[in-house]
Short mmCIF file of C-alpha atoms and ligand atoms in Angstrom, two decimals:
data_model
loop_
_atom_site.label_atom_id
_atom_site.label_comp_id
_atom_site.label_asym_id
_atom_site.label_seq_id
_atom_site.Cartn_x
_atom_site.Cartn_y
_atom_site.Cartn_z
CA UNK A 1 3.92 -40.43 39.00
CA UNK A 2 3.96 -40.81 42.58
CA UNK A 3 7.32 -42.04 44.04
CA UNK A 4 7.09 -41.71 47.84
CA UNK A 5 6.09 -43.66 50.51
CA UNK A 6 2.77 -43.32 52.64
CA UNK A 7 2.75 -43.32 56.28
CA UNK A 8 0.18 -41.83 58.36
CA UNK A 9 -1.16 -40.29 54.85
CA UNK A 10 1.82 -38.61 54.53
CA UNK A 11 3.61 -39.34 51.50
CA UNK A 12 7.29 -38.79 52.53
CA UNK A 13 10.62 -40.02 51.16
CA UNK A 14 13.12 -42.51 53.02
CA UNK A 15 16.31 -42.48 54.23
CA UNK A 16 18.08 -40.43 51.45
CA UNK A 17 20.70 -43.54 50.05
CA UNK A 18 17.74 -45.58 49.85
CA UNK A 19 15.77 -45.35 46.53
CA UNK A 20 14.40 -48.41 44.13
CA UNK A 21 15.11 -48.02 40.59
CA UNK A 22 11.99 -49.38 38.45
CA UNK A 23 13.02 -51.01 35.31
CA UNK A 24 10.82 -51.11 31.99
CA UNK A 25 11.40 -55.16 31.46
CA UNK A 26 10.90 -54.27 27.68
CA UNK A 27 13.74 -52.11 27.27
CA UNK A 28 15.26 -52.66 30.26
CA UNK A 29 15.84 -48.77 30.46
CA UNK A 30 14.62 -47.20 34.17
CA UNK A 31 11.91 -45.55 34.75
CA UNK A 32 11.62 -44.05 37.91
CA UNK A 33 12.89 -44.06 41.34
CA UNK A 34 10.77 -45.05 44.18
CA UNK A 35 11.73 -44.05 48.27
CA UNK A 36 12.52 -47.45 50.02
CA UNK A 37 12.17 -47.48 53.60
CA UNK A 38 14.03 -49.75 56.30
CA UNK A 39 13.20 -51.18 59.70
CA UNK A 40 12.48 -47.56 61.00
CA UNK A 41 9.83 -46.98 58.28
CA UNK A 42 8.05 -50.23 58.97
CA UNK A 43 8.03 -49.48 62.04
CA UNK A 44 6.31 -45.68 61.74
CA UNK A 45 3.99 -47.36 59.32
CA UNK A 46 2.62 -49.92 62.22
CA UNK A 47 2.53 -47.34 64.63
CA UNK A 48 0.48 -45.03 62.23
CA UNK A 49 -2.04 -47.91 61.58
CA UNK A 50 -2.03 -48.94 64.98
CA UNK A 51 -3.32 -45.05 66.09
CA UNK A 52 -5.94 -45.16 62.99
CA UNK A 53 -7.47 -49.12 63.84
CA UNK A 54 -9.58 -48.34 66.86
CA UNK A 55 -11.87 -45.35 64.93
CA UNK A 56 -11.60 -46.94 62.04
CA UNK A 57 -12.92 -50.38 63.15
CA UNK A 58 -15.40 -48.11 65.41
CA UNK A 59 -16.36 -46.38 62.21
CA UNK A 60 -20.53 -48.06 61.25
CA UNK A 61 -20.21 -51.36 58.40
CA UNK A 62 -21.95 -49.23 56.19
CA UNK A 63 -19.98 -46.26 56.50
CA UNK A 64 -16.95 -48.66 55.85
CA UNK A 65 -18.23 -50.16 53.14
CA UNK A 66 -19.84 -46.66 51.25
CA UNK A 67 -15.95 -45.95 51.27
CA UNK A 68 -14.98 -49.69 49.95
CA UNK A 69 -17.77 -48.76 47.07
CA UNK A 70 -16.28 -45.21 46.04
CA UNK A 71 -12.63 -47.21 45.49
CA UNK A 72 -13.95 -49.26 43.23
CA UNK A 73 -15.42 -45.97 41.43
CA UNK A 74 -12.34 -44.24 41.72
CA UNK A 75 -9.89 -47.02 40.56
CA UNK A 76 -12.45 -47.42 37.40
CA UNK A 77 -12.59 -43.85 36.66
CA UNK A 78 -8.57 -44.25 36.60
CA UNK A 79 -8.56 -47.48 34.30
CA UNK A 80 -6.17 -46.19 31.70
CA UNK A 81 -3.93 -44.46 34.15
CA UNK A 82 -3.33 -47.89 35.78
CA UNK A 83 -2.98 -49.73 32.72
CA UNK A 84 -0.25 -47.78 31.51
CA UNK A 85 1.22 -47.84 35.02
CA UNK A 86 0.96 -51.82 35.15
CA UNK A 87 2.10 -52.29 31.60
CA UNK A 88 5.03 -49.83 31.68
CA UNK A 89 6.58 -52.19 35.14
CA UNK A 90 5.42 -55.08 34.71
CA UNK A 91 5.18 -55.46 31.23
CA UNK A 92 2.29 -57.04 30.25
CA UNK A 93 0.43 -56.31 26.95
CA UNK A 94 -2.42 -53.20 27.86
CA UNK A 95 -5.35 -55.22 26.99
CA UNK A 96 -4.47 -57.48 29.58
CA UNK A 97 -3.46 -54.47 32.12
CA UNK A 98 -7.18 -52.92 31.64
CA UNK A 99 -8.35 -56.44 32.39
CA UNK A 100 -6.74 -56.69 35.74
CA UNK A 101 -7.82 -53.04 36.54
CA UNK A 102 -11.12 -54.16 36.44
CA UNK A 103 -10.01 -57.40 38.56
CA UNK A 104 -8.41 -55.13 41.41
CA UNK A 105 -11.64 -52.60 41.50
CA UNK A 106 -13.80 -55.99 41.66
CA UNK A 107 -12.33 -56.61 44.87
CA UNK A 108 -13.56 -53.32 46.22
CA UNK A 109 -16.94 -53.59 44.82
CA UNK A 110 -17.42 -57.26 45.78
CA UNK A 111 -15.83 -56.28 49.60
CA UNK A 112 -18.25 -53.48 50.15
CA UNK A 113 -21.26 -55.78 49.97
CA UNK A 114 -19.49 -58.21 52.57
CA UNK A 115 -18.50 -55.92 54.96
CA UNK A 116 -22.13 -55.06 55.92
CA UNK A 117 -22.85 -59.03 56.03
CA UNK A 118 -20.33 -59.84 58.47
CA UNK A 119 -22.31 -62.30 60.81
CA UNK A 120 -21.96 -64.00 64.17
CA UNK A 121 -24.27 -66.70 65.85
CA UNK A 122 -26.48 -67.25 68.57
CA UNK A 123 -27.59 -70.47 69.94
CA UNK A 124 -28.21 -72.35 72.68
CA UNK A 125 -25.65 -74.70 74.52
CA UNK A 126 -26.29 -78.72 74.23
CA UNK A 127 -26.92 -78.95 77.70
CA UNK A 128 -29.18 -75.80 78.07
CA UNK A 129 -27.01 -73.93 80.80
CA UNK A 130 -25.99 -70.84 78.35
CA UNK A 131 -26.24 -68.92 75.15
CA UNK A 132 -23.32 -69.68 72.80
CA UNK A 133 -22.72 -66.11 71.03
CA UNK A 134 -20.10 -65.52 68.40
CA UNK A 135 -19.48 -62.62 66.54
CA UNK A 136 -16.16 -61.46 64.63
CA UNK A 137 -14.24 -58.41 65.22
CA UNK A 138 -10.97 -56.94 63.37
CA UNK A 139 -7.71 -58.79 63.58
CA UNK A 140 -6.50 -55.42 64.13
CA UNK A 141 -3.29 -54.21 62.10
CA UNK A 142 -2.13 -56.60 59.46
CA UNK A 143 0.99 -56.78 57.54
CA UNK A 144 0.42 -57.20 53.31
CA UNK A 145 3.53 -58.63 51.28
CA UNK A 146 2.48 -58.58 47.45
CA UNK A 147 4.52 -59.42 44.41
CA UNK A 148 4.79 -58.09 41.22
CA UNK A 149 2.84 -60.19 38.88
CA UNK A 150 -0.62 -58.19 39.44
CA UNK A 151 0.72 -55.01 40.49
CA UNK A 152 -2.90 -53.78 41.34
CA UNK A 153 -4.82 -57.07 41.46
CA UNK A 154 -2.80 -58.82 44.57
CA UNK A 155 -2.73 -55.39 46.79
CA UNK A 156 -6.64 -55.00 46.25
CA UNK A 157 -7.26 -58.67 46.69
CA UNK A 158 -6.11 -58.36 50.69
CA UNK A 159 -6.69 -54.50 50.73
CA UNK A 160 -10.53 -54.89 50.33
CA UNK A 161 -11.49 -57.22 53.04
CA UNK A 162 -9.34 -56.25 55.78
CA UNK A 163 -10.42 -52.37 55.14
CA UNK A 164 -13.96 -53.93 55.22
CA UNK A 165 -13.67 -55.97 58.78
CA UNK A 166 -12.54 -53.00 60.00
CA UNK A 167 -8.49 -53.11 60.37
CA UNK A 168 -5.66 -51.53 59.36
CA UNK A 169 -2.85 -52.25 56.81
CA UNK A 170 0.69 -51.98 56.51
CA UNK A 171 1.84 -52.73 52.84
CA UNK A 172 5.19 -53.97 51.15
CA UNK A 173 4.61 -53.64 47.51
CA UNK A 174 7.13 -55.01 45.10
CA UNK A 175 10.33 -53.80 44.65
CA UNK A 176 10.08 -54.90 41.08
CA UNK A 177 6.74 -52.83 40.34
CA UNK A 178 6.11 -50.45 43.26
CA UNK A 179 3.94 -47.73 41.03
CA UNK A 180 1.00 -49.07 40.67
CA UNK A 181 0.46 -49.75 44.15
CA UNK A 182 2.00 -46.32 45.37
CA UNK A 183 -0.93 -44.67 42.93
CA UNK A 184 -3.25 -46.97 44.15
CA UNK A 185 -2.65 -45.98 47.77
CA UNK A 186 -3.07 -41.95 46.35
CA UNK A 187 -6.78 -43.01 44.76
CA UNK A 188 -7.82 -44.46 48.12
CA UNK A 189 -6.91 -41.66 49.90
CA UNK A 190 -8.66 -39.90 47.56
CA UNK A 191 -11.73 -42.06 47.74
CA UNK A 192 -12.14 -41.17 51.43
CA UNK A 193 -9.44 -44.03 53.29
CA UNK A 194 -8.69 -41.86 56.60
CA UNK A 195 -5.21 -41.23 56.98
CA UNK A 196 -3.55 -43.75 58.57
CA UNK A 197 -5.42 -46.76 57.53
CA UNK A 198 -3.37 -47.93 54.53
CA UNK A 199 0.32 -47.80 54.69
CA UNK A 200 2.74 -48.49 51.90
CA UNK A 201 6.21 -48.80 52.56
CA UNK A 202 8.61 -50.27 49.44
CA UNK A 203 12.19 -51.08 50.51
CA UNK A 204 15.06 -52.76 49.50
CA UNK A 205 15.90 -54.70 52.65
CA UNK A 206 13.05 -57.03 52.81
CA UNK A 207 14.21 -58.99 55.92
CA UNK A 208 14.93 -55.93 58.05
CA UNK A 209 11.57 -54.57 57.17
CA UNK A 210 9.84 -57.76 58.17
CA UNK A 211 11.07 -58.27 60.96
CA UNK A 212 10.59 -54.87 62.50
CA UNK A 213 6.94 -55.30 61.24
CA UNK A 214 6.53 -58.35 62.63
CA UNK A 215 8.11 -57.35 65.81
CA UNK A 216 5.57 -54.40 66.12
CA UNK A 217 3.00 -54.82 69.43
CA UNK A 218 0.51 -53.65 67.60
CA UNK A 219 0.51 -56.16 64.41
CA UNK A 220 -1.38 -59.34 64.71
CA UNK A 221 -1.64 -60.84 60.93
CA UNK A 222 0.38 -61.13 57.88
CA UNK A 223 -0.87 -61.97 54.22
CA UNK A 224 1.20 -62.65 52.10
CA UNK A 225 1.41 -63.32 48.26
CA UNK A 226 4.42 -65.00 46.83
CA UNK A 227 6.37 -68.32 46.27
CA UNK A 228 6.26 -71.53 48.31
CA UNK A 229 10.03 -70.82 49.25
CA UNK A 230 10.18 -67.17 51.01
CA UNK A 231 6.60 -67.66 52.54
CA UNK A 232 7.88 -70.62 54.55
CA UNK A 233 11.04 -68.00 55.86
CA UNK A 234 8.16 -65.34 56.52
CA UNK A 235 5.76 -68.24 58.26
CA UNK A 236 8.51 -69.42 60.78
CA UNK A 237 9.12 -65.65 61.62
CA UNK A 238 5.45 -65.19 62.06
CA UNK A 239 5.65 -68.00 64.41
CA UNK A 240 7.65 -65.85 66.67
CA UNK A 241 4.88 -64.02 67.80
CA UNK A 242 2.50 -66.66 66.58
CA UNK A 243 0.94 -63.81 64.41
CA UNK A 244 -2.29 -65.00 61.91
CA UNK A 245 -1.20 -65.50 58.11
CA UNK A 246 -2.83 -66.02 54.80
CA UNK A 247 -0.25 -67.17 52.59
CA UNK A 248 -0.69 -67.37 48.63
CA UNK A 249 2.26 -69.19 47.59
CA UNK A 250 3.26 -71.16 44.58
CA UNK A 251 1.34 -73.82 42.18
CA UNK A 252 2.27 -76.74 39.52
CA UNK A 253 -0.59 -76.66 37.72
CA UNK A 254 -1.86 -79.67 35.83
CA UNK A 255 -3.55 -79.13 32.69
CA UNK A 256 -5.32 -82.38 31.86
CA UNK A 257 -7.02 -82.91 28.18
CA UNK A 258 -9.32 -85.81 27.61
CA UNK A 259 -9.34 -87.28 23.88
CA UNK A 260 -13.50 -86.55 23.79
CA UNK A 261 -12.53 -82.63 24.51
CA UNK A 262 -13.88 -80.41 22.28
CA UNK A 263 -9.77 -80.00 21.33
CA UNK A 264 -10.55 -76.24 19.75
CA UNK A 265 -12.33 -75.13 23.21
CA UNK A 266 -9.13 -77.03 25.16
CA UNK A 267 -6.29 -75.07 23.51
CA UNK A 268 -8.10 -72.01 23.87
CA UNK A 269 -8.46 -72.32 27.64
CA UNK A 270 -5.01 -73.69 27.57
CA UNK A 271 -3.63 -70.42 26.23
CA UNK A 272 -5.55 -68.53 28.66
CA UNK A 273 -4.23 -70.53 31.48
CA UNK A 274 -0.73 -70.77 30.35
CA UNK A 275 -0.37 -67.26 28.93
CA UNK A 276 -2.77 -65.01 30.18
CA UNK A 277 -0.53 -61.78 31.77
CA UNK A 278 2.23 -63.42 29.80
CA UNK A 279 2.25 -66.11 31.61
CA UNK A 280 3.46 -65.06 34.91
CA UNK A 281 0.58 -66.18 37.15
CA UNK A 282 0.74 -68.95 39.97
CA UNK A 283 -2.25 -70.06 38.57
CA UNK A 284 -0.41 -70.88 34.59
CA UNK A 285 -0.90 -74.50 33.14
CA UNK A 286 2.48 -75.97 33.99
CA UNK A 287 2.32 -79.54 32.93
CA UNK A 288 0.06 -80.89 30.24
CA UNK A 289 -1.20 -83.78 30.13
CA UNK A 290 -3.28 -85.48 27.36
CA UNK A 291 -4.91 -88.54 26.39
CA UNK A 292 -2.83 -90.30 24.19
CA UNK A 293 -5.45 -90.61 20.79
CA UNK A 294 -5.56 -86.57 21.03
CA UNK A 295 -1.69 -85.96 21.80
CA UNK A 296 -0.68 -85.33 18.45
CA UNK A 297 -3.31 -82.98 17.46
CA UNK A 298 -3.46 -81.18 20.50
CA UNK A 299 0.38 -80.62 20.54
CA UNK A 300 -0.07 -79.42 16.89
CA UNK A 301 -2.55 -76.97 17.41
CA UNK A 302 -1.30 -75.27 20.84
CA UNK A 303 1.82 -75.04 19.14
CA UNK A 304 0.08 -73.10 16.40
CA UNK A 305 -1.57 -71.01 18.72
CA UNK A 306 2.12 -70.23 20.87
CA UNK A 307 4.09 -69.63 17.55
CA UNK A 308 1.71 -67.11 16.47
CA UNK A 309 2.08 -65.24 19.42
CA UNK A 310 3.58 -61.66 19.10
CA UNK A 311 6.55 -60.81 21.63
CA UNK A 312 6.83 -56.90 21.89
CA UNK A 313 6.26 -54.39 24.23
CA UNK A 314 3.09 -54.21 26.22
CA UNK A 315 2.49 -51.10 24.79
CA UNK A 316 1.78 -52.70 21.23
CA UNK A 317 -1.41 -53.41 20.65
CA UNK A 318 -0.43 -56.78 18.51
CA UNK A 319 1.62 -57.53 21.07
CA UNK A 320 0.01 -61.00 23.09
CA UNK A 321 3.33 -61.51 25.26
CA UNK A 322 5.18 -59.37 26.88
CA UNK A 323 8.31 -59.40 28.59
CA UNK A 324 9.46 -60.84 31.83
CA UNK A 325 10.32 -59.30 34.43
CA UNK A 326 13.56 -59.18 34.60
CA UNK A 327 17.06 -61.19 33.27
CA UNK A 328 17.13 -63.78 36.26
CA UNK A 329 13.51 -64.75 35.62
CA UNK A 330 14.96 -65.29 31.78
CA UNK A 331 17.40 -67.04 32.80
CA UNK A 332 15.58 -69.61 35.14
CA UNK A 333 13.03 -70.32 32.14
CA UNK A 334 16.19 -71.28 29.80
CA UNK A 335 17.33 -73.42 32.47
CA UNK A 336 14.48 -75.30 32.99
CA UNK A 337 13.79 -75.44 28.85
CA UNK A 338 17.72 -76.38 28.47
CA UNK A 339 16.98 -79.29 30.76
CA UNK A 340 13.97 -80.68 29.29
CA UNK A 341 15.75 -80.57 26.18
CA UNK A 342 18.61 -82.36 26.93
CA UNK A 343 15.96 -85.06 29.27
CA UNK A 344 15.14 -86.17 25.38
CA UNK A 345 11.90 -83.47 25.20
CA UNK A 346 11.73 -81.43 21.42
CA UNK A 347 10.82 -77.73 21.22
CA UNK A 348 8.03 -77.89 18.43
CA UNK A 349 8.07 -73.92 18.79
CA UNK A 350 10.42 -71.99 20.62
CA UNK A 351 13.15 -72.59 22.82
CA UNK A 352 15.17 -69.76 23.01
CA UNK A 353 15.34 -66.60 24.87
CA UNK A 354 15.15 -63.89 23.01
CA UNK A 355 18.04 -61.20 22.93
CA UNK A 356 17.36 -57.65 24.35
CA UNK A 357 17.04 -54.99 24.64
CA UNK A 358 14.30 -55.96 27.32
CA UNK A 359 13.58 -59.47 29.17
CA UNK A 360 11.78 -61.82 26.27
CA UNK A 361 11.47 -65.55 25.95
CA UNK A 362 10.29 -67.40 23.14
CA UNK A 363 6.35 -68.78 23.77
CA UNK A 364 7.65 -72.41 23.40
CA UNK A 365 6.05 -76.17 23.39
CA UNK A 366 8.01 -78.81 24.57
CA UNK A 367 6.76 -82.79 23.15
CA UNK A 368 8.11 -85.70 24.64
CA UNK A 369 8.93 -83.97 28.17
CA UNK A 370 10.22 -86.56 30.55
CA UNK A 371 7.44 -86.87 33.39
CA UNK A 372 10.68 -86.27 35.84
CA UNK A 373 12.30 -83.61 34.41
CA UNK A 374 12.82 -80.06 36.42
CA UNK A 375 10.14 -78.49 34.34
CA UNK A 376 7.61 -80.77 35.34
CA UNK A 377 8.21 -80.13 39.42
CA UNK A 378 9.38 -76.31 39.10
CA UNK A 379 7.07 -73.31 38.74
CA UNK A 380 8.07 -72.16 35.28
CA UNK A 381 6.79 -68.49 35.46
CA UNK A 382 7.43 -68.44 31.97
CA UNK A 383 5.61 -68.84 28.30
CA UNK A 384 6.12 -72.50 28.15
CA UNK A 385 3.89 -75.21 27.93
CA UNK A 386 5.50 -79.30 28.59
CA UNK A 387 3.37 -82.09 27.13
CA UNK A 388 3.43 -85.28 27.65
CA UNK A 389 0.62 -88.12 26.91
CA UNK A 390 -1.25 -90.54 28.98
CA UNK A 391 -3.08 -93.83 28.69
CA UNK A 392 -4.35 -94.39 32.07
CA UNK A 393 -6.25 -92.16 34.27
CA UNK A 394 -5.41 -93.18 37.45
CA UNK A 395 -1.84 -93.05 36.74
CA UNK A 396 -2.07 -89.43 35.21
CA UNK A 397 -4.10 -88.36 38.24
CA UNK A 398 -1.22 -90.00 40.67
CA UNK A 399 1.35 -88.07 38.33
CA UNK A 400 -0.14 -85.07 38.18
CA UNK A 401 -0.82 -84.95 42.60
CA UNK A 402 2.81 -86.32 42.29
CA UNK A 403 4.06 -82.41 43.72
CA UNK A 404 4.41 -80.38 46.98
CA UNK A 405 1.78 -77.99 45.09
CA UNK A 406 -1.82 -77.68 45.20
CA UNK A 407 -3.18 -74.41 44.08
CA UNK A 408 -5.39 -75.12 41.02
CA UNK A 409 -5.76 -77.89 38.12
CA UNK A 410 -7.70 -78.00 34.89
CA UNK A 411 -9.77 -80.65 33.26
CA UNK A 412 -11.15 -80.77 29.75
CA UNK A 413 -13.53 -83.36 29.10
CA UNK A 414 -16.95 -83.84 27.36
CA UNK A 415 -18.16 -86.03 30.00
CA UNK A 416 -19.48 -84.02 32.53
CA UNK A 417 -19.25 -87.05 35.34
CA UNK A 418 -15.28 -87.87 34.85
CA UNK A 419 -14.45 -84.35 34.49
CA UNK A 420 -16.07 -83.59 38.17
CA UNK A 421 -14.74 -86.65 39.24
CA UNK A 422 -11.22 -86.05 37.75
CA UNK A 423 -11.67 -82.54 39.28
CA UNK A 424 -12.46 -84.23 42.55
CA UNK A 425 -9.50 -86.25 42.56
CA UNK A 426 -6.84 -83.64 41.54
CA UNK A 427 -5.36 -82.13 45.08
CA UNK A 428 -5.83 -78.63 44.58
CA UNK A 429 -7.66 -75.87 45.94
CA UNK A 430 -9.32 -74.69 42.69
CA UNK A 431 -10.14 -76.67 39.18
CA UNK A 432 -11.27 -74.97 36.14
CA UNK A 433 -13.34 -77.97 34.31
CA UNK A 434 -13.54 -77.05 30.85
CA UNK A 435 -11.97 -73.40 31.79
CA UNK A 436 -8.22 -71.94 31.83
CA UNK A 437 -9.27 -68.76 34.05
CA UNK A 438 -10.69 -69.27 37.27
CA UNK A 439 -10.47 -66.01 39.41
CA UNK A 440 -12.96 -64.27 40.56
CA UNK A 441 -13.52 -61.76 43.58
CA UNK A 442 -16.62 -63.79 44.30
CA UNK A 443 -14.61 -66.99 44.46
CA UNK A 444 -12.50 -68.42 47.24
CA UNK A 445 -8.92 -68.34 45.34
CA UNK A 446 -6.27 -70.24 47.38
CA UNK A 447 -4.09 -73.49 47.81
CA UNK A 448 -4.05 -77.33 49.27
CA UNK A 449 -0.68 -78.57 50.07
CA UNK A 450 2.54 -76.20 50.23
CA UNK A 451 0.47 -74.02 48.05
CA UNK A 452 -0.95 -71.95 50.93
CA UNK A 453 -3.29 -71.44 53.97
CA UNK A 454 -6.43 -69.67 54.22
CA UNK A 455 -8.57 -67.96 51.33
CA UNK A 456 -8.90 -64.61 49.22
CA UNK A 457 -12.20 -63.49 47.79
CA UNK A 458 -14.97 -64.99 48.18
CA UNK A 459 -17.29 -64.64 51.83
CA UNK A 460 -14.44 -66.54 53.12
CA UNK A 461 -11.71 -63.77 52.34
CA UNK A 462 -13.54 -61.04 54.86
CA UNK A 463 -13.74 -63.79 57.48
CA UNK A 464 -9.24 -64.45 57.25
CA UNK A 465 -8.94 -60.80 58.50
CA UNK A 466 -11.30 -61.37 61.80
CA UNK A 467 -11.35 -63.03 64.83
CA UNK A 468 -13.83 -65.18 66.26
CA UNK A 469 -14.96 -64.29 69.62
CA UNK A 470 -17.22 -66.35 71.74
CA UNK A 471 -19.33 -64.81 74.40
CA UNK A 472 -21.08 -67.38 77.26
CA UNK A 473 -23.71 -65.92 77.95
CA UNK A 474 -26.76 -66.40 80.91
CA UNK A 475 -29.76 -64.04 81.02
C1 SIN B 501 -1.46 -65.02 40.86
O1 SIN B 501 -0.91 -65.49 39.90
O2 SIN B 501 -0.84 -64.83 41.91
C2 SIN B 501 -2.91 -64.65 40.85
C3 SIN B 501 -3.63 -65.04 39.65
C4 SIN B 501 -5.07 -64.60 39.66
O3 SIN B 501 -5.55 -63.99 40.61
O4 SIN B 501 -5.73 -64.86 38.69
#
């Protein structure tokens, strides 16, 4: 298990005192301990990837992108290792770990075709005095915050492209669930990543490390992946040097069923996007909303499906829900259950945390949720689902744009035309119509609203880590 930080592809310990211990949120028990770097580190880390960004942008697309292709390889080849990292600090049941394995090498694979199709322009000027030439190098060296949720997935997601436009990274992995991404790094290295080029620095004194990174000459960009909250702290920072940012932050997803959906297709895609990686995803079904005539029976059968879940260990393969990640994040779910509760909702299954040893909560359906309560406006981050029923369209759509959030919505419907139109309508920057799982490396994933700025995957993820530079030209 690697446990040491990489700077300059030298994988080194920190300042002796400092060391993260990595809990196993299903026992609570700990697991390892991981070097944790401070202001000094971050700094060494920028300086290394500011030495390695001028080859390594120099370096040919394909050559770049030859090396973005034997990642994926190697991160496949190393599917089970990963699992069983992801599951053992994060928690989540295997089946789903080897899922987002796959996910994180996707990013490689789908990065190494882009990098060799990064185009500029050439036209002429309206008024015929000059060529108008763009073309888009590096940002340069770019900062990478990434939580804990998708221990592989999040760090691969922003890895991929900048490594393909030709810069170099500094990364923060989570305190929380450093492992995977520390093994990660080891895999790239071993897939042919010069020395240099990725970074990865865990600490435990997040603002002291950001703010020597940001405070480093050489760094130009930050992307970061977290809540709403601590990205606006690490956006008026950036604003201090008035560095580039992609910011994934949080979401309040609506989860709208019409009373024509085919109801068994909508509560299996509203599993899938309320529990899928036990249902710690920015992207989870928050709020639910459906048509009155199919309340009942909807509520019914998703309850079904929630209180036949299995709780456990990752590690068992029965097991469909794992734990959280740690006590706090328990705590906050019971809060905002507690509250609905005593709003006037009912727990039709559930309710309760679930007593250790490890971080459980019960997968839970609340009925009769006042459209005000907490729950309804918080991200839950948690296995529960709220319900309540509509009559009118317009006034669910109203309710559920009624939030500072914007990231993604669902819709299931029969009718093709309302659902794109109900789609339309809902403010966020990704709908699944008739769908609970929306990623995909080939997709733009990303927010409206206080749910973020700028896109991951996709063509336009490559694009977030260049510049655009504009050449007049006369010949
Ligand atoms: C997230 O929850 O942050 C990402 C979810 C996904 O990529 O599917």
């Amino acid at each position: 298990m690697q446990t040491q930080m990489l700077i300059d592809g030298r994988w080194t310990d920190g300042p002796d005192s400092e060391r993260i211990e990595v809990l196993d949120p299903a026992t609570g028990d700990g697991i390892a301990e991981v070097a944790a770097g401070g202001p000094a580190e971050a700094a060494a880390a920028c300086d290394a990837a500011a030495a390695a960004q001028p080859a390594w942008a120099e370096a040919a697309p394909r050559v770049r992108s030859e090396i973005l292709r034997d990642c994926h390889r190697i991160l496949m080849e190393h599917s089970d290792e990963l699992a069983d990292l992801i599951t053992l600090e994060h928690g989540k049941p295997r089946a789903d770990a080897v899922g987002e394995v796959a996910y994180a090498a996707e990013f490689f694979r789908w990065n190494a075709e882009e990098t060799v199709r990064i185009h500029g322009t050439i036209g002429t000027a309206p008024g015929g005095d000059k060529r108008i030439i763009t073309r888009h190098p590096p940002v340069g060296v770019v900062v990478m915050i990434t939580p804990w949720n998708f221990p592989a997935a999040m760090i691969t997601r922003k890895l991929a492209p900048a490594l393909g436009a030709g810069n170099t990274v500094v990364v923060k992995p989570p305190r929380e669930a450093p492992l995977t991404a520390l093994r990660v790094g080891e895999l790239l290295a071993e897939a042919g990543v010069p020395p240099g080029v990725v970074n990865l620095v865990p600490t435990t004194a997040s603002g002291p490390w950001f703010d020597a990174a940001v405070d480093h000459r050489a760094v130009r960009m930050v992307s970061f992946t977290g809540s709403t909250e601590v990205g606006r702290v690490l956006l008026r920072r950036c604003a201090d040097r008035v560095l580039k940012t992609v910011m994934e932050l949080g979401g309040n997803a609506p989860f709208v069923v019409f009373a024509d959906a085919d109801l068994e297709a909508a509560v299996t895609g509203a599993m899938v996007a309320k529990m899928r990686h036990s249902a710690e995803t920015c992207t989870a079904a928050n709020r639910f909303f459906v048509e009155e005539p199919a309340h009942d029976e909807f509520v019914e059968r998703l309850a079904a499906a929630m209180g036949s879940m299995k709780v456990g260990s990752g590690f068992d393969p029965d097991v469909t829900c794992g734990p959280m990640i740690n006590p706090a994040a328990v705590t906050n779910i019971d809060r905002l259950v507690q509250g609905a509760i005593n709003g006037g909702a009912s727990a039709v299954t559930g309710g309760s945390a679930i007593g250790g040893p490890g971080f459980f909560y019960e997968p839970t359906v609340l009925g009769g949720v006042d459209p005000a309560a907490p729950i309804t406006r918080e991200e839950i981050f948690g296995p529960v689902a709220p319900v309540v029923s509509f009559t009118d369209t317009d006034a669910m759509i109203a309710a559920a744009n009624d939030t500072e959030m914007g990231l993604i919505g669902y819709v299931y419907t029969e009718d093709l035309a309302r659902g794109l139109n109900v789609s339309e309508r809902i403010e966020a920057g990704m709908v699944g119509l008739n769908r609970g799982a929306v990623s995909d490396p080939a997709a733009p994933f990303g927010g409206m609203k206080q749910s973020g700025l700028g896109r991951e995957g996709a063509s336009e993820g490559i694009y977030e880590f260049c510049e655009t530079q504009y050449i007049a030209a006369d010949w």
